[in-house]
Amino acid sequence: MKALAYEGEANVNVVDAPKPSIGGPTEALVRMTLTAVCGSDLHIYHGRIPGCEGCVLGHEFVGVVEEVGSEIRRFKAGDRVVSSFFSSCGHCYYCLRGWFNQCVSKATFGYGKHFGDLGGGQAEYVVVPLADHTLEPIPHDLGDEQAIFVGDILATGFFAAERAEIKPGDTVAVIGAGPVGLMSIMSAQLFGPARVFAIDMVDSRLELAQGLGAVPINAGQTPAVDAVKAATGGFGVDRSIEAVGDLAAIASAIECVRGGGTISTVGVPNHASGDFPYLQMWSKSLTFRSGWCNVQAYMRPLLDLIAAGRLQPDAIISHRMKLEEGKEAYRIFDAREATKIVLTP
Ligand code: NAD
Ligand code: ZN
């Protein structure tokens, strides 16, 4: 089958990989009908994730179930499904407490041997472990482009907004207007903020943010934190969301919040550790939340919000390409010439 494989830094290629097959009773084989390139794939692309050499990439995908293991109850061949970017069992210590992102059997698609060694979704076929809990059925009236992002970036944006504790009338700053930041803005609007500021350096992304009702701030042209403070009477915003994965962005998220405010970060850190302004956090009584999205808790309600017309995540798709064009897709997404790329087999 055709697949995209990581073959070294900035080197993603279309390869002929063996078609995977079901290895256990709780697995499902899915024929991919749409996949996407994620900002998290760029961490691999830049050589920051060890153990990915030769691995089939991709963790955002929808498709049609082709075959199920003997213990699968929720799905049968022919069902249209969207996958979370990681697997979870639904019955371990963590899953029973609703923390699916901590599942003892968690594994991430297409993220190499240190993240569970699963095949990726940027391929014609993918095997989904623990499929009853990892997949969600797609309602008949939703297309693939509408459904795909509930398995990763939309769930992450919603998770970020929910954990920012946005109240009606609040001001919110979203640091980073990439796909995850744009999904955070879209989700934040559901909580009734008075104003949302979007901070990035890429004009095309800031224009999309503005289209979602945010006030754009180009951090390449103006000191962003100063701009946010100037627009909020010198106090700073009530809530900030970081959607970059970089220490400078975390610092901006902390600095632009008022005393008593909340910071919610979802960017995958590109450093294992960094300075934390503990005294500033303490003296300003700030709440700091960060984390790996708890996707499985959000897929169902997000599909319902999309079906009801309350969210249009497909609006951020800038490029529709073929899997064979994967190498070029990675190049233009990394260069920020594309906002969000989806690929068909
Ligand atoms: P992306 O790389 O396409 O977007 C990042 C954006 O941040 C870019 O538009 C860039 O111009 C902007 N940026 C960079 N530095 C900045 C700064 N200092 N201030 C303001 N803006 C800045 O990636 P994405 O797909 O939007 O993903 C964003 C992050 O979210 C990545 O780290 C990704 O791995 C992570 N992520 C986390 C989860 C999770 O579960 N927590 C899930 C999905 C993605
Ligand atoms: Zn992702």
PDB file of C-alpha atoms and ligand atoms in Angstrom, residues 38-41 59-60 85 152-153 340, ligand 2:
ATOM      1  CA  CYS A  38      -0.584  17.953  11.837  1.00  0.00           C
ATOM      2  CA  GLY A  39       1.707  20.404  13.614  1.00  0.00           C
ATOM      3  CA  SER A  40       2.686  17.451  15.805  1.00  0.00           C
ATOM      4  CA  ASP A  41       4.040  15.701  12.687  1.00  0.00           C
ATOM      5  CA  HIS A  59      -2.436  10.382  13.355  1.00  0.00           C
ATOM      6  CA  GLU A  60      -5.384  12.323  11.906  1.00  0.00           C
ATOM      7  CA  PHE A  85      -4.834  10.291  17.511  1.00  0.00           C
ATOM      8  CA  ASP A 152      -7.056  15.683  17.151  1.00  0.00           C
ATOM      9  CA  ILE A 153      -6.873  19.426  16.465  1.00  0.00           C
ATOM     10  CA  LYS A 340      -4.074  22.884   6.950  1.00  0.00           C
TER      11      LYS A 340
HETATM   12 ZN    ZN B   2      -1.802  15.961  15.782  1.00  0.00          ZN
END
